[in-house]
mmCIF file of C-alpha atoms and ligand atoms in Angstrom:
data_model
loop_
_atom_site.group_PDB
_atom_site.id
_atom_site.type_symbol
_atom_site.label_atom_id
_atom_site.label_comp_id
_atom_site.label_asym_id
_atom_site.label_seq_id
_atom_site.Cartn_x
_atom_site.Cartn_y
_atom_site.Cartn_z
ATOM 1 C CA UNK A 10 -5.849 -3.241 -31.612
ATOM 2 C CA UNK A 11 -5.386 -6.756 -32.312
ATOM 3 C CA UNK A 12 -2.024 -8.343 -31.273
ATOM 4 C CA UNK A 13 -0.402 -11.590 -30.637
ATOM 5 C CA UNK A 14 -3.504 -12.586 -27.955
ATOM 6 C CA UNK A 15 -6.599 -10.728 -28.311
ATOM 7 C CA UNK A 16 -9.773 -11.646 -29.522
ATOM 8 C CA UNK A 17 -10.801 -10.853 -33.465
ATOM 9 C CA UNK A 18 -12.862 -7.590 -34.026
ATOM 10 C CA UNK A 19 -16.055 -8.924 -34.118
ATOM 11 C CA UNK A 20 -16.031 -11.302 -31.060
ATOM 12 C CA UNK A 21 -14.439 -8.411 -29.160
ATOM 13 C CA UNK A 22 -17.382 -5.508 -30.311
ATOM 14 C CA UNK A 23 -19.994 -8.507 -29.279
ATOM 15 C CA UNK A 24 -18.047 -9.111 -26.085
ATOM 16 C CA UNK A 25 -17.790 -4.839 -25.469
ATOM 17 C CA UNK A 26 -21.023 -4.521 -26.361
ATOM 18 C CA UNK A 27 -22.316 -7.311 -23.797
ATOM 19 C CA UNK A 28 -20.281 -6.131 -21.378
ATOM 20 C CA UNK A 29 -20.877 -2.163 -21.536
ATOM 21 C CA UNK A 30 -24.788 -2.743 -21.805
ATOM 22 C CA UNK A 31 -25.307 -5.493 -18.534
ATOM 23 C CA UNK A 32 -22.037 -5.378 -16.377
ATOM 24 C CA UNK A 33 -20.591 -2.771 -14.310
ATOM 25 C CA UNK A 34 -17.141 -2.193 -14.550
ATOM 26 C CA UNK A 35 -14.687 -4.067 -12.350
ATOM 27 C CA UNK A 36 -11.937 -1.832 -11.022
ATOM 28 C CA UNK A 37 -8.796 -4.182 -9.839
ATOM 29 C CA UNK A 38 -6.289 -1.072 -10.137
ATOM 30 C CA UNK A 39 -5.859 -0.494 -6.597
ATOM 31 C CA UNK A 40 -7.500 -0.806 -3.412
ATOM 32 C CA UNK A 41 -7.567 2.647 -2.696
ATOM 33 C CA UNK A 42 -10.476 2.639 -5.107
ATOM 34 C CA UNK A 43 -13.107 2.152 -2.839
ATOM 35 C CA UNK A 44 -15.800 4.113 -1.442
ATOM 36 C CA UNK A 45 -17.550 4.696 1.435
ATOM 37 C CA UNK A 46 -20.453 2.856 2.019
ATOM 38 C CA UNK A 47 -23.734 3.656 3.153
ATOM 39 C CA UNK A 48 -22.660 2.791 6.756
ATOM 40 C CA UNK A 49 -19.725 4.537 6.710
ATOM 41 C CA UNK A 50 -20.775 7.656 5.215
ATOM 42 C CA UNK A 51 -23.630 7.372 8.317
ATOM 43 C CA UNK A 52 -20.993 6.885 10.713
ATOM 44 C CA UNK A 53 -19.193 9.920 9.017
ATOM 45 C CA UNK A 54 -22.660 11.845 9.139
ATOM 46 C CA UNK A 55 -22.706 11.291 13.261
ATOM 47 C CA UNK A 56 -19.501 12.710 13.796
ATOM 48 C CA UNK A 57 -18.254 14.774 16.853
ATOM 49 C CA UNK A 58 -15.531 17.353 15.707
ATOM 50 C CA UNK A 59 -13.725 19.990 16.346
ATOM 51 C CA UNK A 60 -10.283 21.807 15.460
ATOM 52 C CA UNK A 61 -7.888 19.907 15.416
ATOM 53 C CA UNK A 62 -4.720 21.985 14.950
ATOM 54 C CA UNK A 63 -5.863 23.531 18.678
ATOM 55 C CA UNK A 64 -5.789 19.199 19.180
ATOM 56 C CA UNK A 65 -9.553 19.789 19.755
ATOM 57 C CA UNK A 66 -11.264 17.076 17.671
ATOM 58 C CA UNK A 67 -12.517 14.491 19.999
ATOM 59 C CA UNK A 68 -12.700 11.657 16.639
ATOM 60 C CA UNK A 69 -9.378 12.135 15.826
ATOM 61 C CA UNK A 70 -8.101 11.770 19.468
ATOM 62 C CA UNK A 71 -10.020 8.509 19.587
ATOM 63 C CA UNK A 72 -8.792 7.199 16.081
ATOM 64 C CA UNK A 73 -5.231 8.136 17.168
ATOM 65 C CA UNK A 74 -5.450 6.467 21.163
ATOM 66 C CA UNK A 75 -7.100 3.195 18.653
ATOM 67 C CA UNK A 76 -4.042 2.955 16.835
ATOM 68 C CA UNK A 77 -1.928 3.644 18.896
ATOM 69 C CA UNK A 78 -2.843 0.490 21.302
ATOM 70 C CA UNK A 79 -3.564 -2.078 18.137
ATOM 71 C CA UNK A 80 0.157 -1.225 17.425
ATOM 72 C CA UNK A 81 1.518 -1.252 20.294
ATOM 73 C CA UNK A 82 3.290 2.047 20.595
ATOM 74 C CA UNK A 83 2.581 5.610 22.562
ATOM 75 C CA UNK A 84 1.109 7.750 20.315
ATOM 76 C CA UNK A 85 -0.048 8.253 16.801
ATOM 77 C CA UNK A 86 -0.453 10.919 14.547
ATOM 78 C CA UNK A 87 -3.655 10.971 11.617
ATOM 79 C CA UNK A 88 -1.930 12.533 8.526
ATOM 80 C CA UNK A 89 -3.997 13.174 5.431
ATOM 81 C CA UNK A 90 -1.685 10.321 3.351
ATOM 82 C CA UNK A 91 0.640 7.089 3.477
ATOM 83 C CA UNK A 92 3.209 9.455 1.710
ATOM 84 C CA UNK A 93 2.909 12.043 4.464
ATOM 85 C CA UNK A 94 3.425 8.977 7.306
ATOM 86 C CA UNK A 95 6.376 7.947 5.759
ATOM 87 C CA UNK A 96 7.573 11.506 5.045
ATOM 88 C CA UNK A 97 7.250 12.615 8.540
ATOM 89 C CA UNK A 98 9.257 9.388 9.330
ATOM 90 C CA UNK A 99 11.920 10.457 7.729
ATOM 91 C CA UNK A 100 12.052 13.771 8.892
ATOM 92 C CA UNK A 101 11.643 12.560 12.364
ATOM 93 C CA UNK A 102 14.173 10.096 12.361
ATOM 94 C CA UNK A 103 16.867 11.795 9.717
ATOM 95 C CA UNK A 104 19.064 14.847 9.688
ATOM 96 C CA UNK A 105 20.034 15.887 5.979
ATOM 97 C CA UNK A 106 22.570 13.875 3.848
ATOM 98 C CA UNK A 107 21.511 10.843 5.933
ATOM 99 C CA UNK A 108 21.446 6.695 4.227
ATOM 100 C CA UNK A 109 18.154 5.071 4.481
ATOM 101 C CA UNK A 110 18.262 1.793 4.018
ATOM 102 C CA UNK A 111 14.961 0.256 2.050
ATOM 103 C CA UNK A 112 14.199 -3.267 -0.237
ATOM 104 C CA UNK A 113 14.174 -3.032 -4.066
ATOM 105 C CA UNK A 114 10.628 -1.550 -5.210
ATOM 106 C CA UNK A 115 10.298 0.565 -2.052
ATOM 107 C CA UNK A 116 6.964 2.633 -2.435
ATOM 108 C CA UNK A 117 8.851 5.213 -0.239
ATOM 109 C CA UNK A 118 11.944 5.420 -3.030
ATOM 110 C CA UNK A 119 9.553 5.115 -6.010
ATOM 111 C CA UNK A 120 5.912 6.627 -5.926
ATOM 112 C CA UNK A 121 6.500 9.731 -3.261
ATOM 113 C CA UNK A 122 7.647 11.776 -6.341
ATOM 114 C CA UNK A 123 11.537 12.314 -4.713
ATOM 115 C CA UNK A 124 10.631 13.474 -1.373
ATOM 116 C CA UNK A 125 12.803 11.744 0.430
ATOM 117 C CA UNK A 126 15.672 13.682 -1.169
ATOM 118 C CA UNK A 127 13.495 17.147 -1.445
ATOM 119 C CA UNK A 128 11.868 16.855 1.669
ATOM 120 C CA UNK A 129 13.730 15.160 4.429
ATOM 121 C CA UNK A 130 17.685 15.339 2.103
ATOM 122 C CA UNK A 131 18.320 11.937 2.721
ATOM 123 C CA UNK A 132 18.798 9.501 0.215
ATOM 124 C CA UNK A 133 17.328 6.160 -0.237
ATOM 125 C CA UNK A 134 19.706 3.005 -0.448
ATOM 126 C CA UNK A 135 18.278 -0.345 -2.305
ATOM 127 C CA UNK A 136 19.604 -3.280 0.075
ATOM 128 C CA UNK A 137 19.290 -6.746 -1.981
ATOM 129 C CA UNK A 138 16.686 -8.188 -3.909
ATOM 130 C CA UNK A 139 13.128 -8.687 -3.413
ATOM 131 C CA UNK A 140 10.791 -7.428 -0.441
ATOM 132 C CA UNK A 141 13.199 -8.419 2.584
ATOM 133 C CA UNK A 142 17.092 -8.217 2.769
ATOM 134 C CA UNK A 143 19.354 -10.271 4.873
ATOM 135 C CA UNK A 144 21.549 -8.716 7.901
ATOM 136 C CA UNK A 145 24.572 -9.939 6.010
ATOM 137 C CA UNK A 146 23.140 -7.461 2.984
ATOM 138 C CA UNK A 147 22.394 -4.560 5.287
ATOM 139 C CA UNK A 148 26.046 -5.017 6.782
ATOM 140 C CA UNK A 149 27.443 -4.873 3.473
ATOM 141 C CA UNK A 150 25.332 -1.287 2.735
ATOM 142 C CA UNK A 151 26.715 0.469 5.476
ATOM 143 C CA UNK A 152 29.428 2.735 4.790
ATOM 144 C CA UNK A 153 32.302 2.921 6.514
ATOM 145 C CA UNK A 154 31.886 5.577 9.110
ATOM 146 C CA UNK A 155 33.604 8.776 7.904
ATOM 147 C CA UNK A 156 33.056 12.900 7.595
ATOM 148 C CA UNK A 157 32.835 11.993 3.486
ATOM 149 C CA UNK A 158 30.255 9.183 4.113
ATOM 150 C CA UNK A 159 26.751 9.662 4.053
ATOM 151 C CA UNK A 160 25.977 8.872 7.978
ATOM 152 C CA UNK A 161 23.569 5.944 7.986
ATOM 153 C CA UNK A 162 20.842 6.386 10.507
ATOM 154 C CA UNK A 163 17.841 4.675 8.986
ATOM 155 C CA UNK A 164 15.847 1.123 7.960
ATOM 156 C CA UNK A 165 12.482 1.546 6.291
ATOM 157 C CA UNK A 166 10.875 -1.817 5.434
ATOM 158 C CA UNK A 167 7.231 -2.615 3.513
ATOM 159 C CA UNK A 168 4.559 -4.876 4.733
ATOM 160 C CA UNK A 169 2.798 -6.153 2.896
ATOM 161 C CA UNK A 170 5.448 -5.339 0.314
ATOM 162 C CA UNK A 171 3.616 -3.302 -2.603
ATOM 163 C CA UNK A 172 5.641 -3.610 -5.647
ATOM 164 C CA UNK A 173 6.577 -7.347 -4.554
ATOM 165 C CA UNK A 174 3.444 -8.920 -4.816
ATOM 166 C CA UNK A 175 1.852 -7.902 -1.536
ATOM 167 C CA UNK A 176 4.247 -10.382 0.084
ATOM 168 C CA UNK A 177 3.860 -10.497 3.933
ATOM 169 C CA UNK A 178 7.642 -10.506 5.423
ATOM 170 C CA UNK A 179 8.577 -12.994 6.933
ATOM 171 C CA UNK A 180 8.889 -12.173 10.801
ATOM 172 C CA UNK A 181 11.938 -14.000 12.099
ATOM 173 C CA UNK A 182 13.792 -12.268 9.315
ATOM 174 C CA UNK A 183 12.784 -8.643 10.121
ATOM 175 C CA UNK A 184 13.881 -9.457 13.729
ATOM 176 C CA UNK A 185 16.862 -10.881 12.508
ATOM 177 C CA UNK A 186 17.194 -7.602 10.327
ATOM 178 C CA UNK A 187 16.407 -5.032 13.097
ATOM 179 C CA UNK A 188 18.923 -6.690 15.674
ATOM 180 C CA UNK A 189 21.919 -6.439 13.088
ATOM 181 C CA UNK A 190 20.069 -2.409 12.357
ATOM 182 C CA UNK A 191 19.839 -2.056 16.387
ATOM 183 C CA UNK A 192 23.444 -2.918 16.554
ATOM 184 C CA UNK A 193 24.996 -0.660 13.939
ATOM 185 C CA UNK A 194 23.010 2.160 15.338
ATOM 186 C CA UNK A 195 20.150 2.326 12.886
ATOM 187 C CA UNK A 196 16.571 3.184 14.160
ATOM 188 C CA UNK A 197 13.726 1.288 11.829
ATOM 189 C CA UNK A 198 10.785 2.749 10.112
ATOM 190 C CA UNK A 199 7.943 0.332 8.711
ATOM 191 C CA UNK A 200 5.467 1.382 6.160
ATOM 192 C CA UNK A 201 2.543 -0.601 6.899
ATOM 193 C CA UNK A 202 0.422 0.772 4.375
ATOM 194 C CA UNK A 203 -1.008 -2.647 4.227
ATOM 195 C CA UNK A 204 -0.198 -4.240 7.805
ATOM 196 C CA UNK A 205 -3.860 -5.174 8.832
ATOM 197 C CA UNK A 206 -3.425 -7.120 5.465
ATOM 198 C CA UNK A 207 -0.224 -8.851 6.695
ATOM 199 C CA UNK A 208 -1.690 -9.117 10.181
ATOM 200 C CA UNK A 209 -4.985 -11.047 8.626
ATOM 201 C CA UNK A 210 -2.711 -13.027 5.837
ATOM 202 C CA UNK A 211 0.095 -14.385 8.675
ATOM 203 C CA UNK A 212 -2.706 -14.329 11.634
ATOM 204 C CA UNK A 213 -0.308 -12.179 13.959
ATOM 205 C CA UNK A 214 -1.105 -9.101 15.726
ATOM 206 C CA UNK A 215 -0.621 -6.179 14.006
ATOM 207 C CA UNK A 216 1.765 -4.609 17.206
ATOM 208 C CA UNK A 217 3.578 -8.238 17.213
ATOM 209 C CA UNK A 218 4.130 -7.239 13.018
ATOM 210 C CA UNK A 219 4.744 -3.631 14.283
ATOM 211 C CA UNK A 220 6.960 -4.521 17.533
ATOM 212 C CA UNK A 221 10.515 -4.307 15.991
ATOM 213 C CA UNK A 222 9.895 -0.722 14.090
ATOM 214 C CA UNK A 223 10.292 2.350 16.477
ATOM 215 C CA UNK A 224 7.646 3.807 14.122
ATOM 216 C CA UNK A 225 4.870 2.196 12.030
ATOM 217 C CA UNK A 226 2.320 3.971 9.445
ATOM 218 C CA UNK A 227 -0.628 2.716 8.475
ATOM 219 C CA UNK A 228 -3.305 3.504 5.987
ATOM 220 C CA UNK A 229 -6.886 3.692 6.009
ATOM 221 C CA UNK A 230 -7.874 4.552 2.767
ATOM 222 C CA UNK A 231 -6.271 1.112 1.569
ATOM 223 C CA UNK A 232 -7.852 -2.652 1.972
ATOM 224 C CA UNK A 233 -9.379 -1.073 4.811
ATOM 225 C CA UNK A 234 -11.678 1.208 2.775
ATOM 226 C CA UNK A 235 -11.741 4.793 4.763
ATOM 227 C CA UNK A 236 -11.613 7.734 1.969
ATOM 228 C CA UNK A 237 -9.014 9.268 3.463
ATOM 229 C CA UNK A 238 -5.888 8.434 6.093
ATOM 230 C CA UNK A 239 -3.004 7.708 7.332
ATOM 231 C CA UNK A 240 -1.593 7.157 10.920
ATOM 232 C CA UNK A 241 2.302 7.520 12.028
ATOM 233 C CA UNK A 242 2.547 5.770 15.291
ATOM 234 C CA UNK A 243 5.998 5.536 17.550
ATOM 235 C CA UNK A 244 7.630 7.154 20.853
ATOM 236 C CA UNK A 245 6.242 9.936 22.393
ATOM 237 C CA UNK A 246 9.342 12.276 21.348
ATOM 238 C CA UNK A 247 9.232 11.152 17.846
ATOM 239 C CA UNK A 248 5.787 12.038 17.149
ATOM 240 C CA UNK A 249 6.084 15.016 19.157
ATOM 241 C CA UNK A 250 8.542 15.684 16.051
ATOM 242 C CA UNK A 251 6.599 14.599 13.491
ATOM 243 C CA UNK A 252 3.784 16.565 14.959
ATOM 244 C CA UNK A 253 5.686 19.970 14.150
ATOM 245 C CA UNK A 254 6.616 18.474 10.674
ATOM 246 C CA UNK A 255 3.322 17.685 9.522
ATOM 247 C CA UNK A 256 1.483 21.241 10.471
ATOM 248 C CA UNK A 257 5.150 22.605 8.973
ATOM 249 C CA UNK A 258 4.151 20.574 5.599
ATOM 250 C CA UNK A 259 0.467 22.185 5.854
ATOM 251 C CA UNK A 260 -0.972 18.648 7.289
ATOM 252 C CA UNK A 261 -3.008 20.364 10.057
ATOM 253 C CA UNK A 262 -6.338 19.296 9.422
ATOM 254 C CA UNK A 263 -9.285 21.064 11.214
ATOM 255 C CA UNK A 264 -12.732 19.357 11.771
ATOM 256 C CA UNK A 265 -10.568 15.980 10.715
ATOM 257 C CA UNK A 266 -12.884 14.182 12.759
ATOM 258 C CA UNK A 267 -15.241 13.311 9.950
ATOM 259 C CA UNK A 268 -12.383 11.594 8.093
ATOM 260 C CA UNK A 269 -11.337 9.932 11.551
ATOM 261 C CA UNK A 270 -14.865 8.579 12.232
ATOM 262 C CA UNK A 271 -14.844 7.131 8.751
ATOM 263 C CA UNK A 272 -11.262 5.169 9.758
ATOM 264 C CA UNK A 273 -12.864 4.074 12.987
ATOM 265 C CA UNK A 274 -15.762 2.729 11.165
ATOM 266 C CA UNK A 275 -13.256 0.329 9.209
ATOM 267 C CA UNK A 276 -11.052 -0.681 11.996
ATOM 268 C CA UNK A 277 -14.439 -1.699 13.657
ATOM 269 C CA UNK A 278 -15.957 -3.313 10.088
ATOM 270 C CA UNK A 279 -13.548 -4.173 7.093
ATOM 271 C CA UNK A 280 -10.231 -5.784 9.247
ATOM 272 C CA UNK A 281 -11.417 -9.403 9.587
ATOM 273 C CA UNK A 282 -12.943 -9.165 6.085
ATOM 274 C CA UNK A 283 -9.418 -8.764 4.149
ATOM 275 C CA UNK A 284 -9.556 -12.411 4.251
ATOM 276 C CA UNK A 285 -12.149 -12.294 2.110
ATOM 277 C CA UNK A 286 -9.807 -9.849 -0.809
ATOM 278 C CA UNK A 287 -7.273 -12.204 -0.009
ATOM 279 C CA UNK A 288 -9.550 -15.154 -1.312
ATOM 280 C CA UNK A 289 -10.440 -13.247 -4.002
ATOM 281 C CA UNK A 290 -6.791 -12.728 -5.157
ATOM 282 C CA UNK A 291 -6.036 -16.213 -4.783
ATOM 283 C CA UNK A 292 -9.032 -16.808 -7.397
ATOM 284 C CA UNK A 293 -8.173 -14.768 -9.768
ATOM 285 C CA UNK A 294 -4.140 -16.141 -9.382
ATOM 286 C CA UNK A 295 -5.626 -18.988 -10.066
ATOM 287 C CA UNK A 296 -8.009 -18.438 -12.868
ATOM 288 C CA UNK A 297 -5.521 -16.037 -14.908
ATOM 289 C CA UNK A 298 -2.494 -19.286 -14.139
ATOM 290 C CA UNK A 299 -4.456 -21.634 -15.913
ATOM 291 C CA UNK A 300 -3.886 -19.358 -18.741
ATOM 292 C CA UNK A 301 -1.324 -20.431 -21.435
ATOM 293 C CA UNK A 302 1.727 -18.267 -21.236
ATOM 294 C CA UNK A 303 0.784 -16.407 -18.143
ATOM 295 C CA UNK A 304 2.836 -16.525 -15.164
ATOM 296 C CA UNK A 305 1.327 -15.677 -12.465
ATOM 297 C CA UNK A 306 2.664 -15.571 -8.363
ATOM 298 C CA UNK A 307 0.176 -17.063 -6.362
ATOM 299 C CA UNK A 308 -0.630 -13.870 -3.886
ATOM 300 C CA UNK A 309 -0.340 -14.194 -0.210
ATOM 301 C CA UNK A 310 -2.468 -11.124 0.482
ATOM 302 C CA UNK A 311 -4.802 -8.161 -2.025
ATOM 303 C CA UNK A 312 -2.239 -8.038 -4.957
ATOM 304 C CA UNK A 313 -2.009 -10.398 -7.937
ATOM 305 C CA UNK A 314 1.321 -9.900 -10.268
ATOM 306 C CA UNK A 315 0.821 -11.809 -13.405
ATOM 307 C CA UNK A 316 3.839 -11.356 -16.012
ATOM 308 C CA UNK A 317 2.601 -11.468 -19.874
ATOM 309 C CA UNK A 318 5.358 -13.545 -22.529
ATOM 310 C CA UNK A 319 5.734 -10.229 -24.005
ATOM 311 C CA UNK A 320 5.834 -6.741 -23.291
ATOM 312 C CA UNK A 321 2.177 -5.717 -24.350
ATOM 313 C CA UNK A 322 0.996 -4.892 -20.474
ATOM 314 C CA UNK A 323 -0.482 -1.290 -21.647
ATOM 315 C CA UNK A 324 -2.250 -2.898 -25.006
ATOM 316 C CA UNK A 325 -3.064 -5.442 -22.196
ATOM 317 C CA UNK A 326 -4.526 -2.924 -19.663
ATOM 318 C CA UNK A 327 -6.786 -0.940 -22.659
ATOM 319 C CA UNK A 328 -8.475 -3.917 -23.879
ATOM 320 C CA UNK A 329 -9.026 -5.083 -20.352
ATOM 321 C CA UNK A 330 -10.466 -1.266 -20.155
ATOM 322 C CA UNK A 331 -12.925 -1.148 -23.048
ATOM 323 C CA UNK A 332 -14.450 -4.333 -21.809
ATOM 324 C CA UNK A 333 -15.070 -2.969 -18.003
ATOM 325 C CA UNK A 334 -11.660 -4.072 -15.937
ATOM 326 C CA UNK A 335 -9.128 -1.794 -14.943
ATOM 327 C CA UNK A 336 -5.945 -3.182 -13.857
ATOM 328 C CA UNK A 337 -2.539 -1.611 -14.101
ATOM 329 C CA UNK A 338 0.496 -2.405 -16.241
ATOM 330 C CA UNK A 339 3.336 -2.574 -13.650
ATOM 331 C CA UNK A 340 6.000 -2.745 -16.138
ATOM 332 C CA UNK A 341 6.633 -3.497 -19.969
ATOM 333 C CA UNK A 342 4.987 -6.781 -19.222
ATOM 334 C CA UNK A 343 3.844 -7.346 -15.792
ATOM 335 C CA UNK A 344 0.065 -6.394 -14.849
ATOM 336 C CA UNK A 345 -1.117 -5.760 -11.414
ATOM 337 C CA UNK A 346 -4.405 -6.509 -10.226
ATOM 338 C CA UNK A 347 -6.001 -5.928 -6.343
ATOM 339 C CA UNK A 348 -8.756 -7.026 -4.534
ATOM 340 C CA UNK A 349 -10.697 -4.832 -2.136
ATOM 341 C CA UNK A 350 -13.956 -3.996 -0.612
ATOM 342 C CA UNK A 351 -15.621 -3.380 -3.745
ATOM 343 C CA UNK A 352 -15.133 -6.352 -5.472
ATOM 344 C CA UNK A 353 -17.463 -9.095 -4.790
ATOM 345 C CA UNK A 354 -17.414 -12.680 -6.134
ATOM 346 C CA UNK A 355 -19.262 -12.390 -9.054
ATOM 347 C CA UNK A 356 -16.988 -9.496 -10.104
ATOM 348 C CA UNK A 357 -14.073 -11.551 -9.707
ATOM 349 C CA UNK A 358 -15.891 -13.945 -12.033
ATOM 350 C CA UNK A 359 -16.641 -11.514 -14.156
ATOM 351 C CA UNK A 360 -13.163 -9.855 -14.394
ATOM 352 C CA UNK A 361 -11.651 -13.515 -14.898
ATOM 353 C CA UNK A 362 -13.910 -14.311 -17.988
ATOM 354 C CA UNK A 363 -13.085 -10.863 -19.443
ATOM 355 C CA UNK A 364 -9.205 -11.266 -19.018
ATOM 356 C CA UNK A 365 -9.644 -14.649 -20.332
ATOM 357 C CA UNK A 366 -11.822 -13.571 -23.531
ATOM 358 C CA UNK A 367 -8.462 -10.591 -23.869
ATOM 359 C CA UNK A 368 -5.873 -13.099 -23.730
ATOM 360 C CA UNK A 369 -7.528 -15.857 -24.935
ATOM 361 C CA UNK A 370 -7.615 -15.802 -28.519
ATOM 362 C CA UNK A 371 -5.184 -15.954 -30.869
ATOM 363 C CA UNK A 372 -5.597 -13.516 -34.321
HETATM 364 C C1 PLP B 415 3.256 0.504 0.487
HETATM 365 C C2 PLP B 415 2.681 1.865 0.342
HETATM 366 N N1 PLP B 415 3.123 2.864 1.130
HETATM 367 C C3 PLP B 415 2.644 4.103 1.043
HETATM 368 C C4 PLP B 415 1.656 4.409 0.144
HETATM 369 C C5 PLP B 415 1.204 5.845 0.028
HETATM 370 O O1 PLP B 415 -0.091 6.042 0.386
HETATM 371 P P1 PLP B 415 -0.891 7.344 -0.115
HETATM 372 O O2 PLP B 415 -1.341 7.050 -1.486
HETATM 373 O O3 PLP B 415 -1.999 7.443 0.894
HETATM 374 O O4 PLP B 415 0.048 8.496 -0.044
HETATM 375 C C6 PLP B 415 1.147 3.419 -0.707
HETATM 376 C C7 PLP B 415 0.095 3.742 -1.681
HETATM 377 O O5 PLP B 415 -0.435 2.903 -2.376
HETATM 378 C C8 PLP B 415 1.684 2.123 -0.609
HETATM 379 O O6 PLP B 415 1.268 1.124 -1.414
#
């Protein structure tokens, strides 16, 4: 309690107590928060099914044939998870012992609990700084070729770029990147967890976003607002792959249909609204930068990073918590806070003037 910027007891139990008895709380953790709503659950409800594993689920074929045209490649797989998309990359693509080449803060290298290694054996190489390396960087990361040299086979980029700010990359660089990758032999993996935000944010088409990559995930259960899914979308042959890795990893899914009619549902409803999250970010940015000794990126996309002047992010995050905002501490002193389908304006307004009462006054 207390601290170098939070409010004095008694203006913080009035504030709690106002806020507990007449708000709701305002959850900015993630945008996989979300839940269905009444429409989707309906279009859920209406579902055709059937088994999938015998490839017998008429939703999930349609999902997959969707995705598979918005980015532009042959065929894609619905997995249960983002992780499992990017797993089954890697498996597809790698043999064991292989380099894969990723960006600093690579959600594929961080948050899918060592899989890479455990799972697929290969092991995950940090090119450069930031969400997007050069060539010249990737160049200098590949190992001489050798029998004692890891063989390097793989680039796996992020966009929008998770733990760097929801950045959209910039597209003239990735092509840049995947012609040096092309030419040293490398195949390239994107994990587009968050493309359709990217797509929205940079107004290209997700298969222009998608065209260098011979395979692209993409989630569902994200900005997009689906309670559950992924898709893994490339050649023919590599999906055929993946296809045996995923039932291999116990991904076969049955009557998957019903989660599949809830993802079709948001590709028909919830793409062209991102711009609204994205507005909402940008608010908040702006709201929380006005803030003395706050510094705070301005977002291109769902995901606000604001960095505190000292490392009290988890005090930070429980104060923010016992007056009805969840956010996350993304390091000692960096907070992370996203915008999504359940956030309206006036909860943006509301989660601004609770932050502000947190920080705001001085003991
Ligand atoms: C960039 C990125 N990739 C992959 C994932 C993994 O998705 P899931 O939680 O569905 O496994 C996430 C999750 O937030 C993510 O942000």
């Amino acid at each position: 309690m207390g601290g170098p910027f939070y409010h004095t007891a008694s203006r913080t139990q009035d504030l709690t107590f106002a806020i507990q008895h007449f708000l709701v709380t305002i959850d900015l953790r993630s945008d996989t928060v979300t839940r269905p709503t009444p429409a989707m659950r309906e279009a859920i409800a209406r579902a055709e099914v059937g088994d999938d594993v015998y490839g017998e689920d008429p939703s999930v074929a349609a999902l997959e044939a969707r995705v598979a045209a918005l980015t532009g490649k042959a065929r894609a797989l619905f997995v249960s998870s983002g992780t499992m998309a990017n797993q089954l990359a890697l498996l597809a693509h790698c043999r064991r012992g292989d380099d894969v080449f990723v960006s600093e803060g690579a959600h594929c290298a961080w948050y899918e609990s060592g899989a890479a290694a455990a799972l697929a054996g290969v092991q995950c190489v940090t090119v450069g700084q930031g969400a997007l390396f050069s060539p010249e960087a990737l160049v200098a990361a590949v190992k001489p070729t050798a029998y004692y040299t890891p063989r390097a086979r793989l680039v796996a980029l992020e966009n929008t770029h998770n733990r760097g700010g929801g950045r959209v990359l910039d597209q003239a660089q990735v092509e840049a990147v995947a012609e040096t990758a092309r030419g040293l032999g490398l195949a390239l993996h994107l994990d587009g967890a968050r493309l359709f935000n990217a797509a929205v944010a940079s107004g290209a088409r997700v298969a222009t976003l998608a065209a260098p990559f011979d395979t692209v995930s993409v989630c569902l259960s994200k900005g997009l607002g689906a309670p559950v899914g992924s898709l893994l979308c490339g050649p023919e042959a590599l999906i055929t792959e993946a296809h045996r890795y995923r039932k291999m990893l116990g991904g076969g899914m049955r009557q998957s249909g019903l989660l599949a009619a809830a993802g079709s549902f948001a590709l028909e409803h919830h793409v062209a609204r991102l711009a609204v999250d994205h507005a909402h970010a940008r608010e908040l940015a702006a709201g929380l930068g006005a803030l003395t000794g706050l510094s705070v990126e301005t977002p291109e996309t769902n995901i606000v990073m604001v960095d505190l002047p000292a490392p009290t992010a988890s005090q930070f995050v429980e104060r923010a918590k016992e007056q009805g905002v969840l956010i996350s501490a993304f390091g000692p002193a960096r907070l992370r806070l996203v915008t999504h389908l359940d956030v309206d304006a006036a909860g943006v307004a509301q989660a601004l003037g609770v932050l502000r009462a947190v920080l705001g006054a001085r003991p």
